[in-house]
Amino acid sequence: MMDINQVRPTRAIVNLDYLSHNFREIRKDIPKETRICGVIKANGYGHGAVKVAETLIGEGIDYIGVATLSEALEIRKKFNEIPILVMGYTPNEQLKSAVERQITITIFSLEQGKILSEEGLKLSKIPKVHIKIDTGFHRLGMRPNQESIEVIKNINELKYIEIEGIFSHLALKNEKEDYKQFNLFKKIIEELEKENIHIPIKHICDSIAAAVYKEFCMDMIRPGASLYGYISRNTPMELKPVMTLETRISSLIDINEGEGVSYDYIFVAERKTLVATLPMGYSDGIPRSLSNNGYFYIKGQRSKIIGKICMDQCMVDVTDIDNVEVGDIATLYGYQGNENISLTDVANLADTNRNEILSLVSRRVPRIYVKDGIIDDVLDYLLE
Ligand SMILES: *Cc1c(COP(=O)(O)O)cnc(C)c1O
C-alpha cells in the first residue's frame, strides 16, 4: 500500500464498509430470488471501479453492470469469473474483444447478433447477450412490437449466441408512466414465451425502481446510486454515503474591505476577510457552478466559497471560524467526524444531481479506501 503522506491532501475517502452495508440493505429490501447487478460505470460513480467491484464480489454480487466495453475490460483484467454486462452500445468493431474476454453485450439488432455469433464460432465461445427493449425511454433498444419479436426469434436461432437476458429502463416520470413501460415490457416477454423463447434474466429496475416497485424486480435489479448511499425516495433501507471529498487549507490571506478574490473579482470583500485557499479546483471534481455559491465545512462550520473556482484551487471565507490554520481539513461532502455533510445540498446548489457530482471526481484525486474501520488501501492513479 502506498504511504498516505505521499498523496495529495485533496482526497476522496471511500468507505468500503458502508458500500458493503448498502449492498446488504438492498439485498434485504428485494425479493430473495432477484439477482443484483451492481452498476459501477463511470469508475464506480467516481469511487474507483476496481475496488468497488472487489468489495461487491466479496459480498456475493451476481453481476457487474458498466456502460462501455473499456469499463468492462478494466474489471475483467482483475476478475476472471464475475459476469459483466455492458448496458450501453458497443460498436461492431469492438464486439470481437467482448467475445474474447467473455463480456455480456447489450444488443438490439440482428446485425450485431450475427457478428457476435460469427466471432463466437471463430473463437469456439458462446457469446452472451442481453436484448434491450425501448419501452418509452427512447434512448436505446427495440420497440416492443411484432417486428422486434421476429428479430429476437432470428437472433435466438443463431448458433453461437446465448440470449441470457432481456431488459428495459424506466423514465421514472410518474407511477402511471412507469406501469405503462413495465406492462409493455411484460407483454413482449409473454409474446416471446408464446413463441417458446424463454429468456432467463429479465430486468428493468435501477435503484429507485427497485426501492419503489417491488413487483418490478423480476430476475435482476441494476442499482447504482443506492450502492453508493443515495436514493431520492422514501425507503426502509438505511443507506450510508460511501464517499467523502475533502482537502486541507494550503494558505491563509487577510484582505481588506473592497478587495476582490479570484478571476474577474466576482467576490469583493464587504469587511476585513480571512481567505483560506484550498488545493481543490473544478478539474478535481468540484463543480465550477459553486463559485460564490457553495460551501466547505471547516472545523464543523460552514465556510462560503468566494470568487470563481479555478481549475486547481478555490478560496473560502473563514473569517468567522476560530483558530483556523493551514492544514485544517475542509470537507465538501461526506463525513467530517460524525457529521454527515450533505451531497444533496451540494448538488442542489450546483443545479445538478448527486451522481454527476460523484462521477466528476477525477483521476488526479487519490482514493483512500477504508475497510473494517481502518485505511485499507491508498490509490493514486497517477503514481500507480
Ligand atoms: C446507470 C444505469 C443504472 C443505474 O442507475 P441508478 O439510478 O444509479 O441506480 C441502471 N441501468 C442502466 C441501464 C443504467 O444506465
Short mmCIF file of C-alpha atoms and ligand atoms in Angstrom, two decimals:
data_model
loop_
_atom_site.label_atom_id
_atom_site.label_comp_id
_atom_site.label_asym_id
_atom_site.label_seq_id
_atom_site.Cartn_x
_atom_site.Cartn_y
_atom_site.Cartn_z
CA MET A 1 0.00 0.00 0.00
CA MET A 2 1.17 3.49 -0.88
CA ASP A 3 2.21 5.79 2.03
CA ILE A 4 -0.79 8.04 2.67
CA ASN A 5 1.51 11.03 3.28
CA GLN A 6 2.80 10.73 -0.28
CA VAL A 7 -0.57 11.55 -1.87
CA ARG A 8 -2.10 14.99 -2.19
CA PRO A 9 -4.32 16.40 0.53
CA THR A 10 -7.27 16.58 -1.88
CA ARG A 11 -8.76 13.13 -1.38
CA ALA A 12 -11.81 11.00 -1.84
CA ILE A 13 -12.24 8.81 1.22
CA VAL A 14 -14.21 5.75 0.18
CA ASN A 15 -15.72 3.73 2.99
CA LEU A 16 -15.98 0.14 1.75
CA ASP A 17 -17.73 -0.92 4.97
CA TYR A 18 -20.58 1.41 4.01
CA LEU A 19 -20.60 0.05 0.47
CA SER A 20 -20.99 -3.48 1.89
CA HIS A 21 -23.63 -2.21 4.28
CA ASN A 22 -25.61 -0.59 1.45
CA PHE A 23 -25.38 -3.76 -0.62
CA ARG A 24 -26.85 -5.76 2.27
CA GLU A 25 -29.62 -3.20 2.77
CA ILE A 26 -30.55 -3.51 -0.91
CA ARG A 27 -30.37 -7.32 -0.69
CA LYS A 28 -32.78 -7.32 2.29
CA ASP A 29 -35.17 -4.96 0.53
CA ILE A 30 -35.85 -7.04 -2.62
CA PRO A 31 -37.32 -10.49 -3.28
CA LYS A 32 -34.97 -13.37 -2.36
CA GLU A 33 -34.76 -14.79 -5.88
CA THR A 34 -33.89 -11.45 -7.52
CA ARG A 35 -30.25 -11.15 -8.57
CA ILE A 36 -28.27 -7.93 -8.17
CA CYS A 37 -26.25 -6.36 -10.97
CA GLY A 38 -24.10 -3.70 -9.27
CA VAL A 39 -23.65 -0.72 -11.57
CA ILE A 40 -20.06 0.54 -11.48
CA LYS A 41 -19.90 2.61 -14.67
CA ALA A 42 -18.03 5.94 -14.67
CA ASN A 43 -15.29 4.50 -12.48
CA GLY A 44 -17.84 3.25 -9.99
CA TYR A 45 -19.59 6.64 -9.82
CA GLY A 46 -16.17 8.10 -9.06
CA HIS A 47 -15.36 5.74 -6.18
CA GLY A 48 -12.90 3.60 -8.18
CA ALA A 49 -14.46 0.77 -10.17
CA VAL A 50 -11.93 -1.96 -9.38
CA LYS A 51 -12.11 -1.57 -5.61
CA VAL A 52 -15.90 -1.27 -5.72
CA ALA A 53 -16.07 -4.45 -7.81
CA GLU A 54 -13.75 -6.28 -5.40
CA THR A 55 -15.94 -5.34 -2.44
CA LEU A 56 -19.20 -6.24 -4.18
CA ILE A 57 -17.80 -9.56 -5.41
CA GLY A 58 -16.79 -10.23 -1.80
CA GLU A 59 -20.42 -9.62 -0.83
CA GLY A 60 -21.61 -12.15 -3.41
CA ILE A 61 -22.91 -9.82 -6.11
CA ASP A 62 -24.33 -11.67 -9.13
CA TYR A 63 -23.44 -9.34 -11.98
CA ILE A 64 -21.47 -6.17 -12.69
CA GLY A 65 -23.00 -3.52 -14.96
CA VAL A 66 -21.00 -0.93 -16.90
CA ALA A 67 -21.67 1.50 -19.75
CA THR A 68 -18.78 0.76 -22.12
CA LEU A 69 -16.66 -2.18 -23.20
CA SER A 70 -13.49 -0.47 -21.92
CA GLU A 71 -15.06 -0.26 -18.47
CA ALA A 72 -15.89 -3.96 -18.68
CA LEU A 73 -12.33 -4.86 -19.71
CA GLU A 74 -10.85 -2.88 -16.81
CA ILE A 75 -12.82 -5.10 -14.44
CA ARG A 76 -12.17 -8.29 -16.43
CA LYS A 77 -8.38 -7.76 -16.10
CA LYS A 78 -8.70 -8.21 -12.35
CA PHE A 79 -11.69 -10.53 -12.03
CA ASN A 80 -11.92 -13.54 -14.30
CA GLU A 81 -15.19 -15.09 -13.24
CA ILE A 82 -17.74 -12.38 -12.49
CA PRO A 83 -20.34 -11.87 -15.23
CA ILE A 84 -20.09 -8.33 -16.65
CA LEU A 85 -22.81 -6.64 -18.69
CA VAL A 86 -22.15 -3.67 -20.97
CA MET A 87 -25.51 -1.89 -20.70
CA GLY A 88 -24.73 0.71 -23.36
CA TYR A 89 -23.97 0.50 -27.07
CA THR A 90 -20.94 -1.43 -28.31
CA PRO A 91 -19.76 -0.63 -31.87
CA ASN A 92 -19.45 -3.60 -34.24
CA GLU A 93 -15.64 -3.27 -34.35
CA GLN A 94 -15.42 -3.91 -30.61
CA LEU A 95 -17.61 -6.99 -30.47
CA LYS A 96 -14.70 -9.37 -31.08
CA SER A 97 -12.85 -8.32 -27.92
CA ALA A 98 -16.08 -8.64 -25.98
CA VAL A 99 -16.38 -12.27 -27.07
CA GLU A 100 -12.71 -12.97 -26.34
CA ARG A 101 -12.96 -11.64 -22.80
CA GLN A 102 -16.42 -13.11 -22.12
CA ILE A 103 -18.21 -9.81 -21.66
CA THR A 104 -22.01 -9.86 -21.96
CA ILE A 105 -23.16 -7.36 -24.56
CA THR A 106 -26.40 -5.44 -24.93
CA ILE A 107 -27.79 -5.70 -28.44
CA PHE A 108 -30.92 -4.54 -30.24
CA SER A 109 -30.32 -5.65 -33.83
CA LEU A 110 -29.95 -8.86 -35.81
CA GLU A 111 -26.79 -7.44 -37.39
CA GLN A 112 -24.95 -7.36 -34.05
CA GLY A 113 -26.33 -10.80 -33.19
CA LYS A 114 -24.83 -12.16 -36.40
CA ILE A 115 -21.43 -10.55 -35.81
CA LEU A 116 -21.30 -11.95 -32.28
CA SER A 117 -22.32 -15.38 -33.49
CA GLU A 118 -19.60 -15.34 -36.19
CA GLU A 119 -16.98 -14.31 -33.63
CA GLY A 120 -18.29 -17.00 -31.29
CA LEU A 121 -17.82 -19.63 -33.97
CA LYS A 122 -14.25 -18.47 -34.71
CA LEU A 123 -13.29 -18.42 -31.04
CA SER A 124 -15.34 -21.50 -30.03
CA LYS A 125 -17.17 -19.48 -27.41
CA ILE A 126 -20.85 -18.80 -26.93
CA PRO A 127 -21.23 -15.02 -26.55
CA LYS A 128 -23.91 -13.97 -24.08
CA VAL A 129 -26.23 -11.09 -24.89
CA HIS A 130 -28.99 -9.15 -23.22
CA ILE A 131 -31.63 -7.72 -25.54
CA LYS A 132 -32.57 -4.10 -24.91
CA ILE A 133 -36.21 -3.11 -25.27
CA ASP A 134 -37.21 0.53 -25.59
CA THR A 135 -40.45 0.72 -23.63
CA GLY A 136 -40.52 4.52 -23.65
CA PHE A 137 -37.20 6.00 -22.51
CA HIS A 138 -36.29 6.45 -26.18
CA ARG A 139 -32.56 6.07 -25.73
CA LEU A 140 -31.63 2.52 -26.82
CA GLY A 141 -33.48 -0.63 -27.73
CA MET A 142 -36.01 -2.30 -29.98
CA ARG A 143 -39.58 -1.11 -29.80
CA PRO A 144 -41.94 -3.60 -28.19
CA ASN A 145 -43.68 -4.77 -31.39
CA GLN A 146 -44.12 -7.77 -33.69
CA GLU A 147 -41.14 -6.81 -35.84
CA SER A 148 -38.85 -6.97 -32.80
CA ILE A 149 -40.21 -10.36 -31.86
CA GLU A 150 -39.19 -11.60 -35.31
CA VAL A 151 -35.70 -10.11 -34.83
CA ILE A 152 -35.33 -11.76 -31.42
CA LYS A 153 -36.52 -15.09 -32.91
CA ASN A 154 -33.84 -14.76 -35.57
CA ILE A 155 -31.15 -13.95 -33.02
CA ASN A 156 -32.28 -16.91 -30.95
CA GLU A 157 -31.85 -19.21 -33.94
CA LEU A 158 -28.21 -18.18 -34.44
CA LYS A 159 -25.97 -20.99 -33.36
CA TYR A 160 -23.14 -19.34 -31.48
CA ILE A 161 -25.06 -16.97 -29.24
CA GLU A 162 -26.98 -17.17 -25.98
CA ILE A 163 -29.77 -14.72 -25.18
CA GLU A 164 -29.24 -14.70 -21.44
CA GLY A 165 -31.20 -11.57 -20.65
CA ILE A 166 -33.74 -9.01 -21.78
CA PHE A 167 -34.12 -5.58 -20.23
CA SER A 168 -35.55 -2.12 -20.34
CA HIS A 169 -35.11 1.14 -18.43
CA LEU A 170 -37.73 3.34 -16.80
CA ALA A 171 -38.07 7.08 -17.30
CA LEU A 172 -39.44 7.41 -13.72
CA LYS A 173 -41.76 10.22 -14.75
CA ASN A 174 -44.59 9.02 -12.51
CA GLU A 175 -46.35 5.84 -11.43
CA LYS A 176 -48.69 5.82 -14.42
CA GLU A 177 -45.87 6.08 -16.97
CA ASP A 178 -43.70 3.57 -15.08
CA TYR A 179 -46.50 0.99 -15.11
CA LYS A 180 -47.12 1.67 -18.77
CA GLN A 181 -43.47 0.91 -19.54
CA PHE A 182 -43.41 -2.14 -17.26
CA ASN A 183 -46.56 -3.57 -18.86
CA LEU A 184 -45.11 -3.11 -22.36
CA PHE A 185 -42.02 -4.97 -21.19
CA LYS A 186 -44.06 -7.79 -19.65
CA LYS A 187 -46.15 -8.05 -22.81
CA ILE A 188 -43.19 -8.58 -25.12
CA ILE A 189 -41.83 -11.23 -22.74
CA GLU A 190 -45.20 -13.01 -22.85
CA GLU A 191 -45.23 -12.85 -26.63
CA LEU A 192 -41.74 -14.34 -26.75
CA GLU A 193 -42.77 -17.12 -24.38
CA LYS A 194 -45.68 -17.93 -26.70
CA GLU A 195 -43.00 -18.46 -29.35
CA ASN A 196 -41.23 -20.73 -26.86
CA ILE A 197 -38.42 -18.24 -26.26
CA HIS A 198 -37.73 -18.20 -22.52
CA ILE A 199 -35.09 -15.67 -21.52
CA PRO A 200 -33.72 -16.37 -18.05
CA ILE A 201 -32.76 -12.89 -16.79
CA LYS A 202 -35.44 -10.21 -17.21
CA HIS A 203 -34.71 -6.83 -15.64
CA ILE A 204 -35.97 -3.26 -15.61
CA CYS A 205 -35.14 -1.70 -12.20
CA ASP A 206 -32.46 0.83 -11.33
CA SER A 207 -32.01 1.95 -7.69
CA ILE A 208 -35.19 3.96 -7.46
CA ALA A 209 -37.43 1.49 -9.28
CA ALA A 210 -36.16 -1.39 -7.12
CA ALA A 211 -36.93 0.59 -3.98
CA VAL A 212 -40.35 1.79 -5.10
CA TYR A 213 -41.80 -1.06 -7.18
CA LYS A 214 -41.13 -4.45 -5.60
CA GLU A 215 -43.32 -6.07 -8.28
CA PHE A 216 -40.89 -4.83 -10.97
CA CYS A 217 -37.80 -6.53 -9.51
CA MET A 218 -38.16 -9.67 -11.71
CA ASP A 219 -34.94 -11.73 -12.10
CA MET A 220 -32.41 -8.96 -11.51
CA ILE A 221 -32.10 -5.30 -10.47
CA ARG A 222 -29.42 -2.82 -11.54
CA PRO A 223 -28.71 -0.47 -8.63
CA GLY A 224 -26.04 2.20 -8.92
CA ALA A 225 -26.83 5.24 -6.77
CA SER A 226 -28.20 3.25 -3.82
CA LEU A 227 -24.98 1.22 -3.55
CA TYR A 228 -23.10 4.48 -3.08
CA GLY A 229 -25.56 5.58 -0.41
CA TYR A 230 -28.11 7.70 -2.18
CA ILE A 231 -31.74 7.37 -3.12
CA SER A 232 -34.25 10.15 -3.52
CA ARG A 233 -37.33 8.21 -2.42
CA ASN A 234 -38.77 7.05 0.87
CA THR A 235 -37.42 3.63 1.69
CA PRO A 236 -36.90 1.47 4.76
CA MET A 237 -33.30 0.98 3.61
CA GLU A 238 -30.75 2.81 5.75
CA LEU A 239 -28.12 3.83 3.25
CA LYS A 240 -24.80 5.41 4.16
CA PRO A 241 -22.87 7.79 1.89
CA VAL A 242 -19.73 5.95 0.79
CA MET A 243 -17.63 8.89 -0.41
CA THR A 244 -16.21 11.87 1.45
CA LEU A 245 -14.50 14.55 -0.64
CA GLU A 246 -12.08 16.66 1.34
CA THR A 247 -8.91 18.72 1.19
CA ARG A 248 -6.71 20.78 3.51
CA ILE A 249 -6.15 24.53 3.71
CA SER A 250 -2.98 25.44 1.82
CA SER A 251 -2.78 29.17 2.61
CA LEU A 252 -4.47 31.92 4.66
CA ILE A 253 -4.61 35.53 3.48
CA ASP A 254 -6.10 38.61 5.17
CA ILE A 255 -7.78 41.02 2.78
CA ASN A 256 -9.39 44.40 3.37
CA GLU A 257 -12.88 45.59 2.63
CA GLY A 258 -13.16 46.41 -1.09
CA GLU A 259 -10.55 43.88 -2.24
CA GLY A 260 -11.51 41.15 -4.73
CA VAL A 261 -10.77 37.42 -4.90
CA SER A 262 -10.00 35.20 -7.93
CA TYR A 263 -10.69 35.79 -11.64
CA ASP A 264 -12.87 38.75 -12.51
CA TYR A 265 -13.37 39.67 -8.85
CA ILE A 266 -16.93 38.35 -8.75
CA PHE A 267 -16.33 38.40 -4.98
CA VAL A 268 -15.43 41.73 -3.36
CA ALA A 269 -14.95 41.77 0.44
CA GLU A 270 -17.58 43.73 2.36
CA ARG A 271 -15.44 43.54 5.51
CA LYS A 272 -11.94 42.57 6.57
CA THR A 273 -11.91 38.95 5.43
CA LEU A 274 -9.75 35.93 6.17
CA VAL A 275 -9.42 33.97 2.94
CA ALA A 276 -8.44 30.29 3.01
CA THR A 277 -7.09 28.77 -0.17
CA LEU A 278 -7.92 25.12 -0.86
CA PRO A 279 -5.99 22.95 -3.35
CA MET A 280 -9.17 21.64 -4.98
CA GLY A 281 -10.48 23.01 -8.27
CA TYR A 282 -13.03 22.19 -10.88
CA SER A 283 -10.78 19.66 -12.56
CA ASP A 284 -10.72 17.66 -9.31
CA GLY A 285 -14.48 17.36 -9.20
CA ILE A 286 -15.91 20.42 -7.50
CA PRO A 287 -18.50 21.90 -9.88
CA ARG A 288 -17.48 25.35 -11.11
CA SER A 289 -21.08 26.46 -10.66
CA LEU A 290 -20.39 26.53 -6.90
CA SER A 291 -18.33 29.71 -7.47
CA ASN A 292 -19.59 32.31 -4.94
CA ASN A 293 -22.36 29.82 -4.30
CA GLY A 294 -21.27 26.72 -2.32
CA TYR A 295 -19.70 25.80 1.00
CA PHE A 296 -16.95 23.74 2.55
CA TYR A 297 -17.06 22.57 6.15
CA ILE A 298 -14.07 23.50 8.24
CA LYS A 299 -13.96 22.62 11.96
CA GLY A 300 -17.64 21.73 11.72
CA GLN A 301 -18.63 25.16 10.41
CA ARG A 302 -19.83 26.26 7.01
CA SER A 303 -17.43 28.46 5.07
CA LYS A 304 -18.56 30.03 1.88
CA ILE A 305 -16.75 29.54 -1.41
CA ILE A 306 -15.79 33.04 -2.58
CA GLY A 307 -14.88 34.13 -6.09
CA LYS A 308 -14.58 31.94 -9.14
CA ILE A 309 -13.43 28.37 -8.62
CA CYS A 310 -10.15 27.86 -10.51
CA MET A 311 -9.03 24.69 -12.27
CA ASP A 312 -6.89 23.53 -9.35
CA GLN A 313 -7.80 25.72 -6.39
CA CYS A 314 -10.60 27.66 -4.78
CA MET A 315 -10.99 30.11 -1.93
CA VAL A 316 -13.33 30.15 1.08
CA ASP A 317 -14.22 32.78 3.67
CA VAL A 318 -13.01 31.60 7.10
CA THR A 319 -13.29 34.95 8.90
CA ASP A 320 -15.80 33.55 11.40
CA ILE A 321 -14.01 30.31 12.19
CA ASP A 322 -11.87 30.40 15.35
CA ASN A 323 -8.25 29.26 15.34
CA VAL A 324 -8.25 28.25 11.71
CA GLU A 325 -4.85 27.06 10.49
CA VAL A 326 -3.09 25.90 7.34
CA GLY A 327 -3.59 22.12 7.17
CA ASP A 328 -7.13 22.15 8.60
CA ILE A 329 -9.49 19.76 6.83
CA ALA A 330 -12.12 21.25 4.52
CA THR A 331 -14.92 18.87 3.55
CA LEU A 332 -17.15 19.41 0.52
CA TYR A 333 -19.44 16.41 1.22
CA GLY A 334 -19.46 13.20 3.20
CA TYR A 335 -18.24 12.78 6.75
CA GLN A 336 -16.35 15.22 8.94
CA GLY A 337 -16.03 13.35 12.22
CA ASN A 338 -19.52 12.03 12.89
CA GLU A 339 -21.24 14.77 10.98
CA ASN A 340 -22.55 14.00 7.52
CA ILE A 341 -22.24 16.91 5.13
CA SER A 342 -24.95 16.62 2.56
CA LEU A 343 -24.06 15.83 -1.05
CA THR A 344 -27.69 16.59 -1.87
CA ASP A 345 -27.19 20.22 -0.78
CA VAL A 346 -24.07 20.45 -2.95
CA ALA A 347 -25.95 19.00 -5.94
CA ASN A 348 -28.87 21.38 -5.42
CA LEU A 349 -26.61 24.42 -5.20
CA ALA A 350 -24.78 23.29 -8.33
CA ASP A 351 -28.12 22.74 -10.06
CA THR A 352 -27.37 19.10 -10.89
CA ASN A 353 -27.79 15.61 -9.39
CA ARG A 354 -25.63 13.67 -6.95
CA ASN A 355 -24.46 11.08 -9.48
CA GLU A 356 -22.95 13.81 -11.63
CA ILE A 357 -21.06 15.30 -8.69
CA LEU A 358 -19.70 11.90 -7.60
CA SER A 359 -18.63 10.93 -11.10
CA LEU A 360 -16.81 14.26 -11.53
CA VAL A 361 -14.11 13.21 -9.05
CA SER A 362 -11.16 12.96 -11.38
CA ARG A 363 -8.13 10.75 -11.84
CA ARG A 364 -5.75 13.03 -10.01
CA VAL A 365 -7.74 12.76 -6.77
CA PRO A 366 -6.31 9.89 -4.73
CA ARG A 367 -8.84 7.44 -3.33
CA ILE A 368 -8.34 6.40 0.28
CA TYR A 369 -10.14 3.14 0.97
CA VAL A 370 -11.42 2.40 4.47
CA LYS A 371 -12.30 -1.15 5.41
CA ASP A 372 -13.02 -2.66 8.84
CA GLY A 373 -12.74 0.90 10.12
CA ILE A 374 -9.11 1.43 9.09
CA ILE A 375 -7.27 2.57 5.98
CA ASP A 376 -7.05 -0.49 3.79
CA ASP A 377 -5.62 0.94 0.59
CA VAL A 378 -4.39 4.17 -0.99
CA LEU A 379 -4.85 4.53 -4.72
CA ASP A 380 -3.32 7.32 -6.77
CA TYR A 381 -3.93 6.68 -10.48
CA LEU A 382 -1.04 8.98 -11.41
CA LEU A 383 1.54 7.36 -9.17
CA GLU A 384 0.47 3.76 -9.80
C1 LIG B 1 -26.78 3.90 -14.82
C2 LIG B 1 -27.77 2.84 -15.05
C3 LIG B 1 -28.36 2.18 -13.96
C4 LIG B 1 -28.13 2.58 -12.52
O1 LIG B 1 -28.88 3.72 -12.22
P1 LIG B 1 -29.03 4.32 -10.74
O2 LIG B 1 -30.09 5.33 -10.88
O3 LIG B 1 -27.72 4.90 -10.37
O4 LIG B 1 -29.42 3.19 -9.86
C5 LIG B 1 -29.22 1.12 -14.24
N1 LIG B 1 -29.48 0.75 -15.52
C6 LIG B 1 -28.94 1.38 -16.59
C7 LIG B 1 -29.27 0.92 -17.96
C8 LIG B 1 -28.08 2.45 -16.39
O5 LIG B 1 -27.55 3.08 -17.45
#
